[in-house]
mmCIF file of C-alpha atoms in Angstrom:
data_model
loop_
_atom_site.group_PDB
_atom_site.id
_atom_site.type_symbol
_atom_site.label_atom_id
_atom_site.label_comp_id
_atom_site.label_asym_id
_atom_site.label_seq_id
_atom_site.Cartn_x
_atom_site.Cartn_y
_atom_site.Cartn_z
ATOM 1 C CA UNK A 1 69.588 -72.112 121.000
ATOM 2 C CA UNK A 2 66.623 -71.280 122.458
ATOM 3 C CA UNK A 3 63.890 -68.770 121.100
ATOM 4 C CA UNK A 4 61.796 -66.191 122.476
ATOM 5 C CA UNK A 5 60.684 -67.154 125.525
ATOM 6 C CA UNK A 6 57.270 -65.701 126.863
ATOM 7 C CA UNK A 7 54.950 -65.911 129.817
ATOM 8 C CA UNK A 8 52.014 -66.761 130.917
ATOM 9 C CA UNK A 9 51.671 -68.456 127.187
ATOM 10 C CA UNK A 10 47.643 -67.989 128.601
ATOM 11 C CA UNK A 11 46.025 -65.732 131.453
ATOM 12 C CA UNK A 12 42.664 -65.073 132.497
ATOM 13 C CA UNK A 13 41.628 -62.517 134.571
ATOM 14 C CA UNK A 14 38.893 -60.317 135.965
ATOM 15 C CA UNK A 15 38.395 -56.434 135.016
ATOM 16 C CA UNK A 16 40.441 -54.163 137.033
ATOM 17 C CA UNK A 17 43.210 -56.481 137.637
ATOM 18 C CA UNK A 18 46.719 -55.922 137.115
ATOM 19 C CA UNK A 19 48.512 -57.822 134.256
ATOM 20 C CA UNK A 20 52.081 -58.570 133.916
ATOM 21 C CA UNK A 21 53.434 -60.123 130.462
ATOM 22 C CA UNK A 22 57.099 -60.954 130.544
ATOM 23 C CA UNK A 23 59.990 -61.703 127.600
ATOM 24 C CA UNK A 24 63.334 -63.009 127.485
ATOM 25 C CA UNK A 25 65.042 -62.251 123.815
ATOM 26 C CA UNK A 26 67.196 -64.224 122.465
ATOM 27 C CA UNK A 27 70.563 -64.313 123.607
ATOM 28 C CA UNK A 28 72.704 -61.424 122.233
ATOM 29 C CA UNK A 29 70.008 -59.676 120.239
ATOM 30 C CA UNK A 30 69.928 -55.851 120.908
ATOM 31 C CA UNK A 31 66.156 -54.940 119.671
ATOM 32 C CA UNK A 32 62.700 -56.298 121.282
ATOM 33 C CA UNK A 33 59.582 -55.796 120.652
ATOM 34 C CA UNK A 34 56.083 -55.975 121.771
ATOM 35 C CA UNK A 35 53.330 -56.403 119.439
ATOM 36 C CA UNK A 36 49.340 -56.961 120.338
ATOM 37 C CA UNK A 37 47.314 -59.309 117.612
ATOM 38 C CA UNK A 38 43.630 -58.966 117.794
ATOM 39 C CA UNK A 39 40.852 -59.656 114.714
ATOM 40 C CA UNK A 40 39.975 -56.106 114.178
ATOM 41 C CA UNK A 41 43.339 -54.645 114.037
ATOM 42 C CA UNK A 42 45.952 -57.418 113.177
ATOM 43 C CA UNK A 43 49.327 -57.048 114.156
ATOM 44 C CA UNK A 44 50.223 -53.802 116.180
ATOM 45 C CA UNK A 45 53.790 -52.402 117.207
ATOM 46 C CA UNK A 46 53.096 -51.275 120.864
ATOM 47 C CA UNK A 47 56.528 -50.597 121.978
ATOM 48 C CA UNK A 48 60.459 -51.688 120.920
ATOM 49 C CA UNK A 49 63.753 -51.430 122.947
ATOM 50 C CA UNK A 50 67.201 -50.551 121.587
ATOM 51 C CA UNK A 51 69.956 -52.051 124.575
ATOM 52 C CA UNK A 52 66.977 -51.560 126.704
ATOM 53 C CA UNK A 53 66.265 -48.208 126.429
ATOM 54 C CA UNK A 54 62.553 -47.784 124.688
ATOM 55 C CA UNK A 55 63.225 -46.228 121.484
ATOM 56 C CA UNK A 56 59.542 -45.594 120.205
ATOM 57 C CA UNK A 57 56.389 -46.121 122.274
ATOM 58 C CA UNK A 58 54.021 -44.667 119.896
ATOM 59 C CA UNK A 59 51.811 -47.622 119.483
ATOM 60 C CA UNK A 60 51.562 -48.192 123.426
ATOM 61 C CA UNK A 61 47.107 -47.724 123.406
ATOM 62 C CA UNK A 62 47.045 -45.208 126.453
ATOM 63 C CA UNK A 63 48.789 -44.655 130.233
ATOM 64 C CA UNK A 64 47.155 -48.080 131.695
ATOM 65 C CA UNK A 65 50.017 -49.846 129.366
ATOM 66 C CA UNK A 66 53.754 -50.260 130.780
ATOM 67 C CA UNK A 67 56.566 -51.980 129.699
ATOM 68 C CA UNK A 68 59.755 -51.906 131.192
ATOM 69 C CA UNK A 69 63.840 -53.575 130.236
ATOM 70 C CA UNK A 70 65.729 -53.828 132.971
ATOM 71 C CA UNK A 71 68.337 -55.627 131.471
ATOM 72 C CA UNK A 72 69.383 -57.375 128.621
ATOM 73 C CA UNK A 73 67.289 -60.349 128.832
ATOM 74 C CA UNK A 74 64.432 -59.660 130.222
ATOM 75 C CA UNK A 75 61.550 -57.488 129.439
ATOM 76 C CA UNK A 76 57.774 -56.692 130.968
ATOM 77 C CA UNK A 77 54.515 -55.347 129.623
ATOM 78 C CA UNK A 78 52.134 -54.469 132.071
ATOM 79 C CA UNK A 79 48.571 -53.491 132.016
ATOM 80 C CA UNK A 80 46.876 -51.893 134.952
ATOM 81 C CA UNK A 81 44.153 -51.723 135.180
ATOM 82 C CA UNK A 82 42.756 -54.550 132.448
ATOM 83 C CA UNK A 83 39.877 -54.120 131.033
ATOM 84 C CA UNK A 84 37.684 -56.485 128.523
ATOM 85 C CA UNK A 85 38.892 -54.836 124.772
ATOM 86 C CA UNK A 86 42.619 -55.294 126.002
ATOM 87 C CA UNK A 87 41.913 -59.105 125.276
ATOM 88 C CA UNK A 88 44.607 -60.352 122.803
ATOM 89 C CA UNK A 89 47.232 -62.153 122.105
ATOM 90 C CA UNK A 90 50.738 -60.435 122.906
ATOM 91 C CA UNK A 91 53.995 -61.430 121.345
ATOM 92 C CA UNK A 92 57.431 -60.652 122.104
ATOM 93 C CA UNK A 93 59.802 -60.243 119.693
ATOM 94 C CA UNK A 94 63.968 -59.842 119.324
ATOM 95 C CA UNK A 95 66.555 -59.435 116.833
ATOM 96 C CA UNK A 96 69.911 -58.611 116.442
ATOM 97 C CA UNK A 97 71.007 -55.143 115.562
ATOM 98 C CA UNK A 98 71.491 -53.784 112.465
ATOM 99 C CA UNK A 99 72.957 -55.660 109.240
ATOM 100 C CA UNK A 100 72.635 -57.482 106.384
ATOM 101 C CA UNK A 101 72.710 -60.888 108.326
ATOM 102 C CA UNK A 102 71.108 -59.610 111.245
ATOM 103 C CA UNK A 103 67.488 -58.081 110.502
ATOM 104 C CA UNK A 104 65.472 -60.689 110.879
ATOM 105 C CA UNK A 105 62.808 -60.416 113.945
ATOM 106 C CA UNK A 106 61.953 -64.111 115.762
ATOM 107 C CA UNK A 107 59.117 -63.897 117.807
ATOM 108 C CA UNK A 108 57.827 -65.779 120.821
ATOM 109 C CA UNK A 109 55.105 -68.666 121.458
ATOM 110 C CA UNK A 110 52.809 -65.475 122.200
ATOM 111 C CA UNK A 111 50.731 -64.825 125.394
ATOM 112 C CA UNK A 112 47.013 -65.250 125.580
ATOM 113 C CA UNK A 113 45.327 -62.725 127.532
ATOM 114 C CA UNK A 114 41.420 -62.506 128.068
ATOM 115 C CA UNK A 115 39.843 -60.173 130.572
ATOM 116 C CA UNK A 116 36.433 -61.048 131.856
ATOM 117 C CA UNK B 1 54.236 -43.660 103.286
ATOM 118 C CA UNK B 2 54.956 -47.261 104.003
ATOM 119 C CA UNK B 3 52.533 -50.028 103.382
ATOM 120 C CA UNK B 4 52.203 -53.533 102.732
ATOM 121 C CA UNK B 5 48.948 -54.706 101.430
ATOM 122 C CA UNK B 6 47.928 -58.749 100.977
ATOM 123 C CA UNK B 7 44.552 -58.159 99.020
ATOM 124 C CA UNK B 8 43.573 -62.137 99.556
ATOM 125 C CA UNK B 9 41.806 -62.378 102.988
ATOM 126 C CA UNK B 10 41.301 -65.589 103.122
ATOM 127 C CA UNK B 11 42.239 -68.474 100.031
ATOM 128 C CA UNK B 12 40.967 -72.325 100.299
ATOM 129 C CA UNK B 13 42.667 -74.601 98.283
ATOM 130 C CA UNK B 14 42.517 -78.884 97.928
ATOM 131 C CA UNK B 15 45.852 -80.604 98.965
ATOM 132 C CA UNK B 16 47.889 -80.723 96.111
ATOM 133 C CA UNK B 17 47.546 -77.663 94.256
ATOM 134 C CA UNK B 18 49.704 -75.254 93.673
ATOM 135 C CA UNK B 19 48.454 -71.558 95.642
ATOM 136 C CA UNK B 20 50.141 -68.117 95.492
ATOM 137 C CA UNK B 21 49.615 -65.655 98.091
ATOM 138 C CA UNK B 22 49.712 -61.806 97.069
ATOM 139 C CA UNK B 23 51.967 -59.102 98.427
ATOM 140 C CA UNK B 24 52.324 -55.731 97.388
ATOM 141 C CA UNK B 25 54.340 -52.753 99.059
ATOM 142 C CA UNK B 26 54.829 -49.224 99.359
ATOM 143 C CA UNK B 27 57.705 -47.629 100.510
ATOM 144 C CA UNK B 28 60.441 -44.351 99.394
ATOM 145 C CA UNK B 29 63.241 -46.150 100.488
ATOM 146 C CA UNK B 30 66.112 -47.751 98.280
ATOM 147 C CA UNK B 31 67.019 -50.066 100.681
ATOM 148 C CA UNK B 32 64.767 -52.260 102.106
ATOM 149 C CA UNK B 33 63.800 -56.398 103.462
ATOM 150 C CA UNK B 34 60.284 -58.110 102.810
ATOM 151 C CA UNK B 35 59.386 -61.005 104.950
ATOM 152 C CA UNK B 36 57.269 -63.757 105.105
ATOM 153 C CA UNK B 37 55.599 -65.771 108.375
ATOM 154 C CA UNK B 38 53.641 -68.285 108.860
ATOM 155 C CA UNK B 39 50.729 -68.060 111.911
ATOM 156 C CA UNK B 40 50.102 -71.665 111.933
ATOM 157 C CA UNK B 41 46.336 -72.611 114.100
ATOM 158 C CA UNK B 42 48.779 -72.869 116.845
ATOM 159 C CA UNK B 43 49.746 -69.448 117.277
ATOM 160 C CA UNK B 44 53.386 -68.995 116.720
ATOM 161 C CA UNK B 45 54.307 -66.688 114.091
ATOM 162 C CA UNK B 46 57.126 -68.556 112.197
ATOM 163 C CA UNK B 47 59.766 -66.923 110.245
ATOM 164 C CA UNK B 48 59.887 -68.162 106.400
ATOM 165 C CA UNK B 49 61.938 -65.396 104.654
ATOM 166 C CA UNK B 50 63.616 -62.594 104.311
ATOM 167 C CA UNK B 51 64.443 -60.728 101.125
ATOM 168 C CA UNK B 52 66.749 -57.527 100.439
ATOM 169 C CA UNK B 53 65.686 -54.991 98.142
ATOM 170 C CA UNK B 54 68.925 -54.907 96.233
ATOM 171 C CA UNK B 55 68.317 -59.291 95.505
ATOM 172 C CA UNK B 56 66.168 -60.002 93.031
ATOM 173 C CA UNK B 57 66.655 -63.411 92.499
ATOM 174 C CA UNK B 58 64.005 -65.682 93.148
ATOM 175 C CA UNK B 59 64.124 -68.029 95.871
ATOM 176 C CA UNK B 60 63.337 -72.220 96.763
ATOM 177 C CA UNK B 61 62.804 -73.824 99.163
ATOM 178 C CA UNK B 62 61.487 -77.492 98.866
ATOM 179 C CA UNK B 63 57.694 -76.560 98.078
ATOM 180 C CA UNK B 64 57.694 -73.453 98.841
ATOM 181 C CA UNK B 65 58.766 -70.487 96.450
ATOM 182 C CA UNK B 66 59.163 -66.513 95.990
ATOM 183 C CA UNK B 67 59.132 -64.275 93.584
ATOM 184 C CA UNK B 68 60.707 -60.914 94.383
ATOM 185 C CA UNK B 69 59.552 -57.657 91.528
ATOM 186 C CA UNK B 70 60.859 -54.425 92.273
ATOM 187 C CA UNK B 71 59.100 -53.316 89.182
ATOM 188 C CA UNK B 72 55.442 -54.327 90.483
ATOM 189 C CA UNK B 73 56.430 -53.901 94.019
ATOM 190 C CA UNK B 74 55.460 -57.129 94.844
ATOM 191 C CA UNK B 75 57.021 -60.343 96.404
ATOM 192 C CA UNK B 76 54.547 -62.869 96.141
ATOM 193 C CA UNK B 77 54.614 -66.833 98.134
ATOM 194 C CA UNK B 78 53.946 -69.509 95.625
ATOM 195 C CA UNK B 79 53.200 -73.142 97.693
ATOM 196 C CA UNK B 80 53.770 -76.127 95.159
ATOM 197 C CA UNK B 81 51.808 -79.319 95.716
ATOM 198 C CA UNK B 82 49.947 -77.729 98.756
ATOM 199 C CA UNK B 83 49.487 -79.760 102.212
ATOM 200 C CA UNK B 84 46.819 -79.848 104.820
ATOM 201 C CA UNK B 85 49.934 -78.781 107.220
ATOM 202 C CA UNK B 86 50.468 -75.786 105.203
ATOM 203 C CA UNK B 87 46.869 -74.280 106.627
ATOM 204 C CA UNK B 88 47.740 -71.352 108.338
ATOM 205 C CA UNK B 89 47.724 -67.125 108.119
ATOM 206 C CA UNK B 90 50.882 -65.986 106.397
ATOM 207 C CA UNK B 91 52.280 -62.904 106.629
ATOM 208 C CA UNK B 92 54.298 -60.545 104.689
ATOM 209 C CA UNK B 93 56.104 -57.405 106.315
ATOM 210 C CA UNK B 94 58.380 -54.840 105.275
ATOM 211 C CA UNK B 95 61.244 -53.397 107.068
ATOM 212 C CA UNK B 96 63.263 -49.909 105.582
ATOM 213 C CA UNK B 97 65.804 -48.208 107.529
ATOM 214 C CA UNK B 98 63.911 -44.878 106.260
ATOM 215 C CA UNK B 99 64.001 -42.343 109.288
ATOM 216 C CA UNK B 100 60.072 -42.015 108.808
ATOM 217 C CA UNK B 101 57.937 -40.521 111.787
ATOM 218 C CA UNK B 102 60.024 -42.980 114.624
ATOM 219 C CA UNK B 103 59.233 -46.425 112.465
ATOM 220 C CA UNK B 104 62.460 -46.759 111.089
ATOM 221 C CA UNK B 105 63.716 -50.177 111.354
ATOM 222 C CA UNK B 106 60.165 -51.726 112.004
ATOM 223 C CA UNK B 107 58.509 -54.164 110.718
ATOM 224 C CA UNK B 108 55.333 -53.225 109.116
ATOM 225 C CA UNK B 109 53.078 -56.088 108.751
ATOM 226 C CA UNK B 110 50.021 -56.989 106.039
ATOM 227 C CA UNK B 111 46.993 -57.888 107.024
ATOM 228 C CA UNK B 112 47.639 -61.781 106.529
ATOM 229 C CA UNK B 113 46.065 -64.017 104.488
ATOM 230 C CA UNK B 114 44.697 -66.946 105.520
ATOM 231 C CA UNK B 115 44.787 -70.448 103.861
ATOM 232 C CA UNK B 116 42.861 -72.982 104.197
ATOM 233 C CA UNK B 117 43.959 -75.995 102.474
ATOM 234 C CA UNK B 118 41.646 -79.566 102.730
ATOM 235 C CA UNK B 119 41.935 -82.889 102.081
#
């Protein structure tokens, strides 16, 4: 079966830009997640989905962050504008919904972002 | 509050010993699962283990080992006969299904602790 799936795995781009990071969960898990991984602050929850309805977007850093689950496998994060300290590596994350069996969270390849 | 803590920042180690990476945890709940991943250079955060708070037995696999302590709170990642390979930033996490503040079922990570094992 296949994994997490992410894209870009990198992306470059210029200050003021719009970003778009995109997911597809594995098949038949109910729950994703976004996290953001930089030095300084490690691994941070920004957002997670329930059957693609955002549960808890406490952790989204302020208004220029989006993310959006229009369906069941597929999922967006979007910055707009970018700017230089959102720089970091973004995962995507899924797992099945609640259970014994079933609460362990697989995570993508990660997306490389740096904004110039 | 809930917490995971991996004191070691950063551990460097010559192929073939045996190193143990530290990780303590905080939590009300009863009911709970601790986690390990491995960050290898590449990137990829790599699921190792999962644990439920109501198993304590200890768990092998091939070189790698755990050691689950409700008493100490710990559940610590003990790599036998280390390997350059096994250089990487591991991770533990802890997951409770406490209604806490909109967290509940997260995963709440450590810091890491990265190993450095060389030839």
């Amino acid at each position: 079966d296949a994994g997490v799936i992410q894209s870009p795995r990198h992306e470059v781009t210029e200050m003021g830009q719009e970003v778009t990071l995109r997911c597809k969960p594995i098949s038949g898990h109910d729950y994703l997640f976004w996290y953001r991984q930089t030095m300084m602050r490690g691994l941070e929850l920004l957002i997670y989905f329930n059957n693609n309805v955002p549960i808890d977007d406490s952790g989204m850093p302020e208004d220029r962050f989006s993310a959006k689950m229009p369906n069941a496998s597929f999922s967006t994060l979007k910055i707009q504008p970018s700017e230089p300290r959102d720089s970091a590596v973004y995962f995507c994350a899924s797992r099945a919904g609640t259970g014994v069996m079933t609460d362990t969270q697989y995570f993508g390849p990660g997306t490389r972002l740096t904004v110039l | 509050a809930q917490k995971v803590t991996q004191a070691q920042t950063e551990i460097s180690v010559v192929e073939k010993e045996d190193v143990t990476l530290d990780c303590v945890y905080e939590t009300r709940d009863t009911t709970y699962y601790l986690f390990w991943y491995k960050q290898p250079p590449s990137g990829e955060l790599v699921f190792l283990i999962r644990r439920n708070s109501f198993d304590e037995q200890n768990e092998i696999s091939g070189r790698y080992s755990w050691n689950f302590q409700k008493s100490t709170s710990s559940f610590n990642f003990t790599i036998t006969a280390s390997q350059v390979v096994d250089s990487a930033v591991y991770f533990c996490a802890l997951r409770t299904l406490l209604l806490d503040g909109g967290s509940q079922g997260n995963l709440i990570f450590g810091k890491g602790t990265k190993l450095s094992v060389k030839p």
